Short mmCIF file of C-alpha atoms in Angstrom, two decimals:
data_model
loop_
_atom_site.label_atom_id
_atom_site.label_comp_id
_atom_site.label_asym_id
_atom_site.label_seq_id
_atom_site.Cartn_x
_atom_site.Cartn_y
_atom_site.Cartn_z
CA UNK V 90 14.76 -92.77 -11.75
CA UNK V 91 14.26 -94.44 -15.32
CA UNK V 92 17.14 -95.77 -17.64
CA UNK V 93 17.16 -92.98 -19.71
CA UNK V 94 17.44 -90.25 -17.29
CA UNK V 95 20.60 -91.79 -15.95
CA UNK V 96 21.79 -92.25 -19.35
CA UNK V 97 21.59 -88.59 -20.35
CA UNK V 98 23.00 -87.85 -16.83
CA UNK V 99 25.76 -89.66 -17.49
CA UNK V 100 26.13 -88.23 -21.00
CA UNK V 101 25.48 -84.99 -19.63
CA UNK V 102 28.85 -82.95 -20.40
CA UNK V 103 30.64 -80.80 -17.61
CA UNK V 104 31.44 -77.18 -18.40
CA UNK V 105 34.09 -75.17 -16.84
CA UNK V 106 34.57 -71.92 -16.72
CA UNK V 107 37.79 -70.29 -18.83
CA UNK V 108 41.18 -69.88 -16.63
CA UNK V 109 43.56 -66.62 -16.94
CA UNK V 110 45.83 -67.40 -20.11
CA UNK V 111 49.45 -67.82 -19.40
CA UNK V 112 50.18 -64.25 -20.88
CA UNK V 113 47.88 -62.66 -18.37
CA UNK V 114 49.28 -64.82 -15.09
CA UNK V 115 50.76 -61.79 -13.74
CA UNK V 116 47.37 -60.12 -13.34
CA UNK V 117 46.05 -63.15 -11.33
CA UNK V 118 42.74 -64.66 -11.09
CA UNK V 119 40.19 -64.54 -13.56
CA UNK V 120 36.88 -62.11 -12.65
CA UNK V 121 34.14 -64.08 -13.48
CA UNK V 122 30.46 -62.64 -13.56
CA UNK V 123 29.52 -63.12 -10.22
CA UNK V 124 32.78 -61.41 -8.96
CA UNK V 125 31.97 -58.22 -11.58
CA UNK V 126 28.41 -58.50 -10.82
CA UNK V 127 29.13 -58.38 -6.99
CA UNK V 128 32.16 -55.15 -7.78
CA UNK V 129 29.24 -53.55 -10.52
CA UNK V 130 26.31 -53.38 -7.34
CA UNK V 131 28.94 -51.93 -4.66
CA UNK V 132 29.56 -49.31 -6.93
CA UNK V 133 26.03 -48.16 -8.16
CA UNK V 134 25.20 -48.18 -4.65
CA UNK V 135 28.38 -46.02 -3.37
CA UNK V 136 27.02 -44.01 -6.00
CA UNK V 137 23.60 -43.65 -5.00
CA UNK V 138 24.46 -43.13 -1.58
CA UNK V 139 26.99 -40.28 -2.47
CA UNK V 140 24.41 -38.42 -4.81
CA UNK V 141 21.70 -38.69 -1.23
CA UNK V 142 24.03 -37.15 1.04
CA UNK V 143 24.93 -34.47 -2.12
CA UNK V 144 21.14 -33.46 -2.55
CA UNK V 145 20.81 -33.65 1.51
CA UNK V 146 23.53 -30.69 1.81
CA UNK V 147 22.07 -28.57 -0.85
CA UNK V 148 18.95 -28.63 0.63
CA UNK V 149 19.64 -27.65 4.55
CA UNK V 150 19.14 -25.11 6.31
CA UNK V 151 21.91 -23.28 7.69
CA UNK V 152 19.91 -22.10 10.61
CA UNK V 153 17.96 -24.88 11.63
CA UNK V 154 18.93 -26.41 14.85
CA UNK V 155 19.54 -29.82 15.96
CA UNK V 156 20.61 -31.18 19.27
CA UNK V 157 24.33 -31.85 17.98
CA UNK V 158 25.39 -28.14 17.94
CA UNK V 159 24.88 -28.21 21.95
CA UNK V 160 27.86 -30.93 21.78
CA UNK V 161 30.13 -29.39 18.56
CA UNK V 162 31.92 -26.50 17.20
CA UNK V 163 33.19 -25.52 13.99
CA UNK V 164 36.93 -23.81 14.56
CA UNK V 165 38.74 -22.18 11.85
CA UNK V 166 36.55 -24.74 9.28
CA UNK V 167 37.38 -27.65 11.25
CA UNK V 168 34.53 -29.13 13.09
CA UNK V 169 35.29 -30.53 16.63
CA UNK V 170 33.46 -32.30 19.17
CA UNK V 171 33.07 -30.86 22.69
CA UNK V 172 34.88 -32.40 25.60
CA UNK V 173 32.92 -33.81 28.10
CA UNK V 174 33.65 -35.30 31.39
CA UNK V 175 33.91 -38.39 31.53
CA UNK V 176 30.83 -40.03 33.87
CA UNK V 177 32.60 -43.22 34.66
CA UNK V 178 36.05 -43.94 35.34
CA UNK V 179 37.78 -46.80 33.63
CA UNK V 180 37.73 -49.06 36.55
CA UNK V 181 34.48 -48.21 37.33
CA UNK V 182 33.96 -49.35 33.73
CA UNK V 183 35.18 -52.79 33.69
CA UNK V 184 33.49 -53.23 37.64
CA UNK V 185 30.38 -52.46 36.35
CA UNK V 186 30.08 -54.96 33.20
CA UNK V 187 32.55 -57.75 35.11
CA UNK V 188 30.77 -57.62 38.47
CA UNK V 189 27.60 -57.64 40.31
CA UNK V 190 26.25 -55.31 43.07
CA UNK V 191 26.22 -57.69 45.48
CA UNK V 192 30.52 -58.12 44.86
CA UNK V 193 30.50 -54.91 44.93
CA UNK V 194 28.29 -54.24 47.65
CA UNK V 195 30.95 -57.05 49.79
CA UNK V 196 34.75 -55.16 48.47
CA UNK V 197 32.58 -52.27 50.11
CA UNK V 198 32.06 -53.40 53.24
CA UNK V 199 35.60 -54.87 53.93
CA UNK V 200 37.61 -51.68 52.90
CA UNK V 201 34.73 -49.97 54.94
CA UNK V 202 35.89 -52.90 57.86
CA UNK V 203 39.20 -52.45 57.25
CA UNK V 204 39.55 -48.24 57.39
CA UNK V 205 37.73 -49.02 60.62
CA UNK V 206 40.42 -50.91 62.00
CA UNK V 207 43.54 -49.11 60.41
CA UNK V 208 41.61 -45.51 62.43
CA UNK V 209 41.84 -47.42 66.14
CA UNK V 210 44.94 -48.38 65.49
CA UNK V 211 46.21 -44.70 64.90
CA UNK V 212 43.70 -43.06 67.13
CA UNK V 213 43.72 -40.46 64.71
CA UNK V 214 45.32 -38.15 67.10
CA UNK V 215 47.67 -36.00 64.94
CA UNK V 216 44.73 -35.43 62.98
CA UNK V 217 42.50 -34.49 65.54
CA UNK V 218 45.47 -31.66 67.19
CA UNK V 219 45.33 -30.27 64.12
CA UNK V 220 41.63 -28.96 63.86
CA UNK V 221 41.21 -26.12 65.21
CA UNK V 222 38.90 -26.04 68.52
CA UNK V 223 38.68 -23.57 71.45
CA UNK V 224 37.97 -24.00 75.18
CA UNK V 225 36.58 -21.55 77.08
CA UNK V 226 37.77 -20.56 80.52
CA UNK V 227 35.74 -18.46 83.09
CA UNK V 228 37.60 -15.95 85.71
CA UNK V 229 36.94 -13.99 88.50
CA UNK V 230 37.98 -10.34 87.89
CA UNK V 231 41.53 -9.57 88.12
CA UNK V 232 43.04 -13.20 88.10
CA UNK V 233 43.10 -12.74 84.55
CA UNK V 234 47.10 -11.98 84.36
CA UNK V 235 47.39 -14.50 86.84
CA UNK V 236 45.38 -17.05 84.88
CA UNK V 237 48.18 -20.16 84.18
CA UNK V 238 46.23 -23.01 81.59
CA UNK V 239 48.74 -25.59 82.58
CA UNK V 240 48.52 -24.91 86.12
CA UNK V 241 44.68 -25.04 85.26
CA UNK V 242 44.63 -28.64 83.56
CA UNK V 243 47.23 -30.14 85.83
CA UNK V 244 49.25 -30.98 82.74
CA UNK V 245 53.02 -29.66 81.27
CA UNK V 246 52.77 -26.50 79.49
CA UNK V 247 54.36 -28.75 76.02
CA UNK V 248 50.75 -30.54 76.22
CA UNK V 249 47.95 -28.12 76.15
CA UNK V 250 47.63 -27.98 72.23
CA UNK V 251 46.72 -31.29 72.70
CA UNK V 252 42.78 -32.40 72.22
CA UNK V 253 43.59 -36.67 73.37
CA UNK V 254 45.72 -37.87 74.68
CA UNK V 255 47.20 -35.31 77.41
CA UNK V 256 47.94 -36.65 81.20
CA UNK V 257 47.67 -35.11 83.80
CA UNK V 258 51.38 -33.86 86.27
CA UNK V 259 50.56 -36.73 88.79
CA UNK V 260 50.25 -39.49 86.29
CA UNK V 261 53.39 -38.02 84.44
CA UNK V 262 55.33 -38.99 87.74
CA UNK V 263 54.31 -41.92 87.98
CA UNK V 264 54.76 -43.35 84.28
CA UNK V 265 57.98 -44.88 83.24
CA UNK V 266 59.20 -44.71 80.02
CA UNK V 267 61.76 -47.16 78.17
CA UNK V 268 64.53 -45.76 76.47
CA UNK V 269 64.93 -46.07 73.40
CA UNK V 270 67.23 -45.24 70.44
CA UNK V 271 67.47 -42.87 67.50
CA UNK V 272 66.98 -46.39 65.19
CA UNK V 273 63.74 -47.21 66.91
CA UNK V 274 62.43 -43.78 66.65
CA UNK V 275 63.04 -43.88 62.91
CA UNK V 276 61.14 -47.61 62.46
CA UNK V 277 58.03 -46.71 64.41
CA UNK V 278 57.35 -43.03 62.33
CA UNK V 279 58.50 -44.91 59.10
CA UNK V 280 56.11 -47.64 60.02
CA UNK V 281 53.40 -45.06 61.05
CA UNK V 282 53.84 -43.46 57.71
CA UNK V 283 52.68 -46.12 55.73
CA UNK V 284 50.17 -47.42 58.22
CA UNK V 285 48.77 -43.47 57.07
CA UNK V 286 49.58 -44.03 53.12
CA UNK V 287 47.61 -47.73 53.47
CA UNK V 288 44.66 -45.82 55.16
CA UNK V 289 44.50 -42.90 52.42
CA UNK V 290 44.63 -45.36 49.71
CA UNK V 291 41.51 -47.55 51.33
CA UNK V 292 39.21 -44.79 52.05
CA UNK V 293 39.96 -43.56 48.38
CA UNK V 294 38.80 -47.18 47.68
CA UNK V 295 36.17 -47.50 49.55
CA UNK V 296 34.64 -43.66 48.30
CA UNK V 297 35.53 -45.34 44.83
CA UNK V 298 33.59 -48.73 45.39
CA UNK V 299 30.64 -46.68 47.00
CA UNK V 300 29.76 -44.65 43.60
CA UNK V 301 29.63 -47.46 41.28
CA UNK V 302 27.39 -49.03 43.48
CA UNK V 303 25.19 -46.29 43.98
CA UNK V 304 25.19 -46.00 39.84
CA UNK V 305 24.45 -49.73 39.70
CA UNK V 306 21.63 -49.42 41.94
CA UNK V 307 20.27 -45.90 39.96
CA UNK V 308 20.99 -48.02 36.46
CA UNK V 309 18.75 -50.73 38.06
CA UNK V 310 15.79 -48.72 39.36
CA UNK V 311 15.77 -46.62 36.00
CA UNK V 312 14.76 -50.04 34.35
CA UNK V 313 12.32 -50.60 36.77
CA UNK V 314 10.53 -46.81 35.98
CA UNK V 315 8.41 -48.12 33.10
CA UNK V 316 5.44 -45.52 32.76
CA UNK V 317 6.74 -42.29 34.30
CA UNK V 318 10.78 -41.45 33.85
CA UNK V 319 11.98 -39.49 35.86
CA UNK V 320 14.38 -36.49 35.56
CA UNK V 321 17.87 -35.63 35.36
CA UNK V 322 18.73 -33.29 37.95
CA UNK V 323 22.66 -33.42 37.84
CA UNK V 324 25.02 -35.50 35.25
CA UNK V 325 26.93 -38.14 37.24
CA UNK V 326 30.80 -37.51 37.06
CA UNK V 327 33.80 -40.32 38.07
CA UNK V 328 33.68 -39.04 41.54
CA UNK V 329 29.71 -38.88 42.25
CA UNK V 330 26.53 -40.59 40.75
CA UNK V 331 23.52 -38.99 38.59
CA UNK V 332 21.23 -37.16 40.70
CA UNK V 333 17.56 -38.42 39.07
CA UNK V 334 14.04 -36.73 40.75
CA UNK V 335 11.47 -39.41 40.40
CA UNK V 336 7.51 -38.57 40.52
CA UNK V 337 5.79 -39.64 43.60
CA UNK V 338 3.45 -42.48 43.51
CA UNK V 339 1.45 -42.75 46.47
CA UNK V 340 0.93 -46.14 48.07
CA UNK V 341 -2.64 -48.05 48.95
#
């Protein structure tokens, strides 16, 4: 740079712009031109969008349809939006963009594992007396009024409703039972209790764990379908996936 460039430089006098006076403090900063310039081109285009959506509503047509009426309603002037049902369930929510399939896939598998063991341990047998089942017996003509069903299954009359579970008279003579108290009958049916609450809670779990993977696994084969799409059959809910029909390609 020559000598005389850095002398005007330096001569080169500052200028700053004019502060609020003292008597106008109160109202705070100063606007300069940029800030009014910035304020002056919101506005005008507030404006301009205002006078759009004005000249949009004059011209449409009361009677023309679009896909939002299916999902609206005007009530008493006030428009409203349709309630829908929700197609995923908060937790399902926060599984689905925190977690993979594959963790999914294993929670799955061990409440599956897990529902498994809790049923042999119960045997399921108050459940299973409660169904209703028949069993047929055949007689000869005129034992009928004679016919005895415990005499028949070689068991005490207090047993037949039972399905599992029901011994016969010879190996009721021969078993020996403990005694026990009125405080150890309450522990084991409280304990039994829960052990039922535990296993209602896992297969609600496990029903729970199987739909958002089977959504997972729909999501991920809809990105797959590149040319054809296929089509909605049913809208998925919290408690079931989306039922989708895809086209059939045949394979070479």
């Amino acid at each position: 740079m020559s000598s005389w460039k850095k002398a005007a430089k330096a001569n080169q006098k500052t200028h700053r712009e004019r502060h609020q006076p003292e008597s106008r403090k109160h109202l705070g900063l100063l606007e300069k031109k940029k800030d009014y310039k910035k304020r002056a081109d919101d506005y005008h285009e507030k404006g301009e969008t205002l006078k759009l959506i004005r000249k949009r509503a004059l011209d449409k047509n009361p009677d023309e349809f679009y896909f939002h009426m299916i999902n609206s309603r005007v009530k008493e002037g006030v428009h409203h939006e349709l309630e829908k049902d929700d197609e995923h369930s908060v937790e399902q929510i926060k599984l689905m963009q925190t977690q993979d399939i594959k963790y999914i896939n294993m929670k799955r598998t061990m409440e599956s594992r897990r529902i498994q063991r809790l049923q042999s341990q119960l045997h399921m047998s108050e459940i299973a007396d409660s169904t209703s089942n028949t069993h047929m017996f055949f007689v000869d003509e005129g034992e009928e009024k004679d016919f005895d069903i415990a005499k028949r299954l070689d068991t005490h009359p207090a047993l037949i409703n039972r399905k599992s579970n029901r011994p016969r008279l010879s190996d009721l003579n021969k078993l020996s039972l403990p005694e026990i108290d009125e405080k150890t009958l309450k522990s084991a049916k409280k304990s039994k209790e829960e052990t039922y609450k535990e296993l209602s809670k896992r297969i609600d779990r496990e029903k729970h764990l199987t739909v958002t993977q089977q959504k997972m696994e729909l999501k991920r084969h809809l990105h797959d379908a590149k040319y054809m799409k296929p089509k909605k059959v049913q809208r998925g809910t919290a408690v079931s996936a989306p039922v989708y029909k895809f086209q059939y390609n045949r394979k070479k």
